[in-house]
């Protein structure tokens, strides 16, 4: 019996790893409880704030295993996620520029951990984002997490 569970777990692991495309979602519409198992009877790990981007690692019915910017993994109900895309500044003093060019004038600086809304899903070395104050600009993809 234990051997068949081990084989099933290994199969799930390989199946999850085979789909190499990254899938990011956002915590919405409000803060959400993150669990250590795919059940609301599981242990509560932490509360994820509204708008936090997460990477989907595995889906299991109405539950999804996700990874945050720090690499921590937890389970969340699928209904607590939104397809809206946010990203997080991973470095201090990230320059949001007027155009997708290193020489372009900065329209603002954002600190590490600041949420930005993904405006355009075209991901290149530059990403078009919007700050909650309405400022729109471009950031280097290497300066953000969630894409």
Coordinates of N, CA and C in Angstrom, one line a residue:
X1 N 0.8 -1.2 0.0 CA 0.0 0.0 0.0 C 0.9 1.3 0.0
X2 N 1.9 1.3 0.8 CA 2.8 2.4 0.9 C 3.5 2.6 -0.4
X3 N 3.9 1.5 -1.1 CA 4.6 1.6 -2.3 C 3.8 2.2 -3.4
X4 N 2.5 1.9 -3.4 CA 1.6 2.5 -4.5 C 1.4 4.0 -4.2
X5 N 1.3 4.4 -3.0 CA 1.2 5.8 -2.6 C 2.5 6.6 -3.1
X6 N 3.6 5.9 -2.9 CA 4.9 6.5 -3.3 C 4.9 6.7 -4.8
X7 N 4.5 5.7 -5.5 CA 4.5 5.7 -7.0 C 3.5 6.8 -7.4
X8 N 2.3 6.9 -6.8 CA 1.4 8.0 -7.2 C 1.9 9.4 -6.9
X9 N 2.6 9.5 -5.8 CA 3.2 10.8 -5.5 C 4.3 11.2 -6.5
X10 N 5.1 10.2 -6.8 CA 6.2 10.4 -7.8 C 5.6 10.8 -9.2
X11 N 4.5 10.1 -9.5 CA 3.9 10.4 -10.8 C 3.3 11.9 -10.8
X12 N 2.7 12.3 -9.7 CA 2.2 13.7 -9.6 C 3.4 14.7 -9.7
X13 N 4.5 14.4 -9.1 CA 5.6 15.2 -9.1 C 6.1 15.4 -10.5
X14 N 6.3 14.3 -11.2 CA 6.8 14.4 -12.6 C 5.8 15.1 -13.5
X15 N 4.5 14.9 -13.3 CA 3.5 15.5 -14.1 C 3.5 17.0 -13.9
X16 N 3.7 17.4 -12.7 CA 3.8 18.9 -12.4 C 5.0 19.5 -13.0
X17 N 6.1 18.8 -12.9 CA 7.4 19.3 -13.5 C 7.4 19.3 -15.0
X18 N 6.6 18.4 -15.6 CA 6.6 18.4 -17.1 C 6.0 19.6 -17.7
X19 N 5.0 20.2 -17.1 CA 4.4 21.4 -17.6 C 5.3 22.6 -17.2
X20 N 6.2 23.0 -18.0 CA 7.3 23.9 -17.7 C 6.8 25.4 -17.7
X21 N 5.7 25.7 -18.3 CA 5.2 27.1 -18.4 C 4.8 27.5 -17.0
X22 N 5.3 28.8 -16.6 CA 4.9 29.3 -15.3 C 3.6 30.0 -15.4
X23 N 2.8 29.7 -14.4 CA 1.4 30.2 -14.3 C 1.3 31.1 -13.1
X24 N 1.1 32.4 -13.2 CA 1.0 33.3 -12.1 C -0.4 33.8 -12.0
X25 N -0.9 33.9 -10.7 CA -2.2 34.5 -10.4 C -2.0 35.5 -9.3
X26 N -3.1 36.1 -8.9 CA -3.1 37.2 -7.9 C -4.1 36.8 -6.8
X27 N -3.7 37.1 -5.5 CA -4.7 36.9 -4.4 C -5.8 38.0 -4.6
X28 N -7.0 37.5 -4.6 CA -8.1 38.5 -4.8 C -9.4 37.8 -4.3
X29 N -10.5 38.5 -4.0 CA -10.6 39.9 -3.9 C -10.1 40.5 -2.6
X30 N -9.9 39.7 -1.6 CA -9.5 40.1 -0.3 C -8.3 39.3 0.2
X31 N -7.8 39.5 1.3 CA -6.7 38.7 1.9 C -7.2 37.3 2.0
X32 N -6.3 36.3 1.9 CA -6.7 34.9 1.9 C -5.8 34.1 2.8
X33 N -6.4 33.1 3.5 CA -5.6 32.3 4.4 C -4.9 31.2 3.6
X34 N -3.6 31.0 3.9 CA -2.8 30.0 3.2 C -2.7 28.8 4.1
X35 N -2.9 27.6 3.6 CA -2.9 26.4 4.4 C -1.7 25.5 4.1
X36 N -1.4 24.5 5.0 CA -0.4 23.5 4.7 C -0.9 22.3 4.0
X37 N -2.2 22.2 3.8 CA -2.8 21.1 3.1 C -4.0 21.6 2.2
X38 N -4.4 20.8 1.2 CA -5.5 21.3 0.4 C -6.9 21.0 1.1
X39 N -7.1 21.7 2.2 CA -8.3 21.6 3.0 C -8.4 22.8 4.0
X40 N -9.6 23.3 4.2 CA -9.7 24.4 5.2 C -9.6 23.8 6.6
X41 N -9.4 22.5 6.7 CA -9.1 21.9 8.0 C -7.6 21.7 8.2
X42 N -6.8 22.1 7.2 CA -5.4 22.0 7.3 C -4.9 23.1 8.3
X43 N -3.6 23.1 8.6 CA -3.0 24.1 9.4 C -2.9 25.4 8.7
X44 N -3.2 26.5 9.4 CA -3.2 27.8 8.8 C -1.7 28.3 8.9
X45 N -1.1 28.7 7.7 CA 0.3 29.1 7.7 C 0.4 30.6 7.8
X46 N -0.3 31.3 7.0 CA -0.3 32.8 7.1 C -1.4 33.4 6.2
X47 N -1.6 34.7 6.3 CA -2.6 35.4 5.6 C -1.9 36.1 4.5
X48 N -2.3 35.8 3.2 CA -1.7 36.5 2.1 C -2.5 37.8 1.8
X49 N -1.8 38.9 1.6 CA -2.6 40.2 1.3 C -3.2 40.2 -0.1
X50 N -4.2 40.9 -0.2 CA -4.9 41.1 -1.5 C -3.9 41.7 -2.5
X51 N -3.9 41.2 -3.7 CA -3.0 41.6 -4.7 C -1.7 40.9 -4.8
X52 N -1.4 40.1 -3.9 CA -0.1 39.4 -3.9 C 0.0 38.4 -5.0
X53 N 1.0 38.5 -5.9 CA 1.2 37.5 -6.9 C 1.7 36.2 -6.4
X54 N 1.3 35.1 -7.0 CA 1.7 33.8 -6.6 C 1.9 32.9 -7.8
X55 N 2.8 32.0 -7.8 CA 3.0 31.1 -8.9 C 2.3 29.8 -8.6
X56 N 1.4 29.4 -9.5 CA 0.7 28.1 -9.4 C 1.6 26.9 -9.6
X57 N 1.7 26.1 -8.6 CA 2.6 24.9 -8.7 C 1.8 23.6 -9.1
X58 N 0.7 23.5 -8.5 CA -0.1 22.3 -8.6 C -1.6 22.6 -8.3
X59 N -2.5 22.0 -9.1 CA -3.9 22.1 -8.9 C -4.4 20.7 -8.4
X60 N -5.3 20.8 -7.4 CA -5.9 19.6 -6.9 C -7.4 19.9 -6.5
X61 N -8.3 19.6 -7.5 CA -9.7 19.9 -7.3 C -9.9 21.5 -7.2
X62 N -10.5 21.9 -6.1 CA -10.7 23.3 -5.9 C -9.6 24.0 -5.1
X63 N -8.5 23.3 -5.0 CA -7.4 23.8 -4.2 C -6.1 23.9 -5.2
X64 N -5.3 24.9 -4.9 CA -4.1 25.1 -5.7 C -2.9 25.3 -4.7
X65 N -1.8 24.6 -5.1 CA -0.6 24.8 -4.3 C 0.2 25.9 -5.0
X66 N 0.6 26.9 -4.3 CA 1.3 28.1 -4.8 C 2.6 28.4 -4.1
X67 N 3.4 29.2 -4.9 CA 4.7 29.6 -4.3 C 4.7 31.1 -4.3
X68 N 5.2 31.7 -3.3 CA 5.3 33.2 -3.2 C 6.7 33.6 -3.6
X69 N 7.0 34.9 -3.6 CA 8.3 35.5 -4.0 C 9.4 34.9 -3.2
X70 N 9.2 34.5 -2.0 CA 10.3 34.0 -1.1 C 10.5 32.5 -1.3
X71 N 9.7 31.9 -2.1 CA 9.8 30.5 -2.4 C 9.0 29.6 -1.4
X72 N 8.3 30.3 -0.5 CA 7.4 29.5 0.4 C 6.2 29.0 -0.3
X73 N 5.8 27.7 0.0 CA 4.7 27.1 -0.7 C 3.5 26.9 0.3
X74 N 2.3 27.0 -0.2 CA 1.1 26.8 0.6 C 0.0 26.5 -0.3
X75 N -1.1 26.1 0.3 CA -2.4 25.7 -0.4 C -3.4 26.9 -0.2
X76 N -4.1 27.1 -1.3 CA -5.2 28.1 -1.3 C -6.4 27.6 -2.1
X77 N -7.6 28.1 -1.7 CA -8.7 27.7 -2.5 C -8.7 28.4 -3.9
X78 N -9.0 27.8 -4.9 CA -8.9 28.3 -6.3 C -9.8 29.6 -6.4
X79 N -10.9 29.6 -5.7 CA -11.8 30.8 -5.8 C -11.2 32.1 -5.2
X80 N -10.1 31.9 -4.4 CA -9.4 33.1 -3.8 C -8.3 33.7 -4.7
X81 N -8.2 33.2 -6.0 CA -7.3 33.7 -6.9 C -7.9 34.4 -8.1
X82 N -7.2 35.3 -8.6 CA -7.7 36.1 -9.8 C -6.7 36.0 -10.9
X83 N -7.2 36.0 -12.1 CA -6.4 36.0 -13.3 C -5.7 37.3 -13.5
X84 N -6.1 38.4 -12.8 CA -5.4 39.7 -12.9 C -4.0 39.5 -12.5
X85 N -3.1 40.1 -13.1 CA -1.7 39.9 -12.9 C -1.0 41.1 -12.2
X86 N -0.4 40.8 -11.1 CA 0.4 41.8 -10.4 C 1.8 41.2 -10.3
X87 N 2.8 42.1 -10.1 CA 4.2 41.8 -10.0 C 4.7 42.5 -8.7
X88 N 5.8 42.1 -8.2 CA 6.4 42.7 -7.0 C 7.8 43.1 -7.4
X89 N 8.2 44.3 -7.0 CA 9.6 44.8 -7.2 C 10.5 43.9 -6.3
X90 N 11.5 43.3 -6.9 CA 12.4 42.5 -6.1 C 13.6 43.2 -5.7
X91 N 13.8 44.4 -6.1 CA 15.0 45.1 -5.8 C 14.7 46.5 -5.2
X92 N 15.5 47.1 -4.4 CA 15.2 48.5 -4.0 C 15.5 49.5 -5.1
X93 N 14.7 50.6 -5.1 CA 14.9 51.6 -6.1 C 14.8 51.2 -7.5
X94 N 13.7 50.4 -7.8 CA 13.4 50.0 -9.2 C 12.9 51.2 -9.9
X95 N 13.5 51.5 -11.1 CA 13.1 52.6 -11.9 C 12.0 52.2 -12.9
X96 N 10.9 52.9 -12.8 CA 9.8 52.8 -13.7 C 10.0 53.9 -14.7
X97 N 10.3 53.5 -16.0 CA 10.7 54.4 -17.0 C 9.5 54.7 -18.0
X98 N 9.6 55.9 -18.7 CA 8.6 56.3 -19.6 C 8.4 55.4 -20.8
X99 N 9.5 54.8 -21.3 CA 9.5 53.9 -22.4 C 10.4 52.7 -22.0
X100 N 10.4 51.7 -22.8 CA 11.1 50.5 -22.6 C 12.6 50.6 -23.1
X101 N 13.3 51.5 -22.4 CA 14.6 51.9 -22.8 C 15.4 52.3 -21.6
X102 N 16.6 51.8 -21.4 CA 17.5 52.2 -20.3 C 17.8 53.7 -20.2
X103 N 17.8 54.3 -21.4 CA 18.1 55.8 -21.4 C 16.8 56.6 -21.2
X104 N 15.6 56.0 -21.1 CA 14.4 56.8 -20.9 C 14.3 57.3 -19.5
X105 N 13.7 58.5 -19.4 CA 13.5 59.1 -18.1 C 12.7 58.3 -17.2
X106 N 13.1 58.2 -15.9 CA 12.3 57.5 -14.9 C 11.1 58.4 -14.6
X107 N 9.9 57.7 -14.5 CA 8.7 58.4 -14.1 C 8.4 58.2 -12.6
X108 N 9.1 57.2 -12.0 CA 9.0 57.0 -10.6 C 10.0 55.9 -10.2
X109 N 10.3 55.9 -8.9 CA 11.1 54.8 -8.2 C 10.2 54.1 -7.3
X110 N 10.3 52.7 -7.3 CA 9.6 51.9 -6.4 C 10.5 51.1 -5.5
X111 N 10.2 50.9 -4.3 CA 11.0 50.2 -3.4 C 10.7 48.7 -3.5
X112 N 11.6 47.9 -2.9 CA 11.5 46.4 -2.9 C 10.1 46.1 -2.2
X113 N 9.4 45.2 -2.8 CA 8.1 44.7 -2.2 C 6.9 45.5 -2.7
X114 N 7.1 46.5 -3.5 CA 5.9 47.3 -4.0 C 5.2 46.5 -5.1
X115 N 3.9 46.5 -5.0 CA 3.0 45.8 -6.0 C 2.8 46.7 -7.2
X116 N 2.9 46.1 -8.3 CA 2.6 46.8 -9.6 C 1.7 45.9 -10.4
X117 N 0.7 46.5 -11.1 CA -0.2 45.8 -11.9 C 0.5 45.6 -13.3
X118 N 0.4 44.4 -13.8 CA 0.9 44.1 -15.1 C -0.1 44.6 -16.2
X119 N 0.3 45.6 -17.0 CA -0.6 46.2 -18.0 C -0.6 45.4 -19.3
X120 N 0.5 44.9 -19.7 CA 0.6 44.2 -20.9 C 1.2 42.8 -20.7
X121 N 0.5 41.8 -21.2 CA 1.0 40.4 -20.9 C 2.2 40.0 -21.9
X122 N 2.6 40.9 -22.8 CA 3.8 40.7 -23.6 C 5.0 40.8 -22.7
X123 N 5.6 39.7 -22.4 CA 6.8 39.7 -21.6 C 8.1 39.7 -22.4
X124 N 8.8 40.7 -22.3 CA 10.2 40.8 -23.0 C 11.2 41.1 -21.9
X125 N 12.2 41.8 -22.2 CA 13.2 42.2 -21.2 C 12.6 43.4 -20.4
X126 N 11.6 44.0 -21.0 CA 10.9 45.2 -20.3 C 9.4 44.8 -20.1
X127 N 8.8 45.3 -19.0 CA 7.4 44.9 -18.7 C 6.7 46.2 -18.5
X128 N 5.5 46.4 -19.1 CA 4.7 47.6 -18.9 C 3.8 47.3 -17.6
X129 N 3.9 48.3 -16.7 CA 3.2 48.2 -15.4 C 2.5 49.4 -15.0
X130 N 1.6 49.3 -14.0 CA 0.8 50.5 -13.5 C 0.9 50.4 -12.0
X131 N 1.3 51.6 -11.4 CA 1.3 51.7 -9.9 C -0.1 52.0 -9.5
X132 N -0.4 51.7 -8.2 CA -1.8 52.0 -7.7 C -2.1 53.5 -7.8
X133 N -1.1 54.4 -7.9 CA -1.4 55.8 -8.0 C -1.8 56.1 -9.5
X134 N -1.8 55.2 -10.4 CA -2.1 55.4 -11.8 C -1.0 55.6 -12.7
X135 N 0.2 55.7 -12.2 CA 1.4 56.0 -13.0 C 1.7 54.7 -13.8
X136 N 1.9 54.9 -15.1 CA 2.2 53.7 -16.0 C 3.6 53.9 -16.6
X137 N 4.3 52.8 -16.7 CA 5.7 52.9 -17.2 C 6.2 51.5 -17.4
X138 N 7.5 51.4 -17.7 CA 8.2 50.2 -18.0 C 9.3 49.9 -17.0
X139 N 9.4 48.6 -16.6 CA 10.4 48.2 -15.7 C 11.2 47.0 -16.3
X140 N 12.4 46.8 -16.0 CA 13.2 45.7 -16.4 C 12.6 44.4 -15.8
X141 N 12.4 43.4 -16.6 CA 11.8 42.1 -16.1 C 12.7 41.5 -15.0
X142 N 14.0 41.8 -15.0 CA 14.8 41.3 -14.0 C 14.6 41.9 -12.6
X143 N 13.9 43.1 -12.6 CA 13.7 43.8 -11.4 C 12.4 43.5 -10.7
X144 N 11.6 42.6 -11.3 CA 10.3 42.2 -10.7 C 10.1 40.7 -10.6
X145 N 9.2 40.3 -9.7 CA 8.9 38.9 -9.6 C 7.4 38.8 -9.9
X146 N 7.0 37.7 -10.6 CA 5.6 37.4 -10.9 C 5.4 37.3 -12.4
X147 N 6.4 37.1 -13.2 CA 6.3 36.9 -14.6 C 6.9 35.6 -15.1

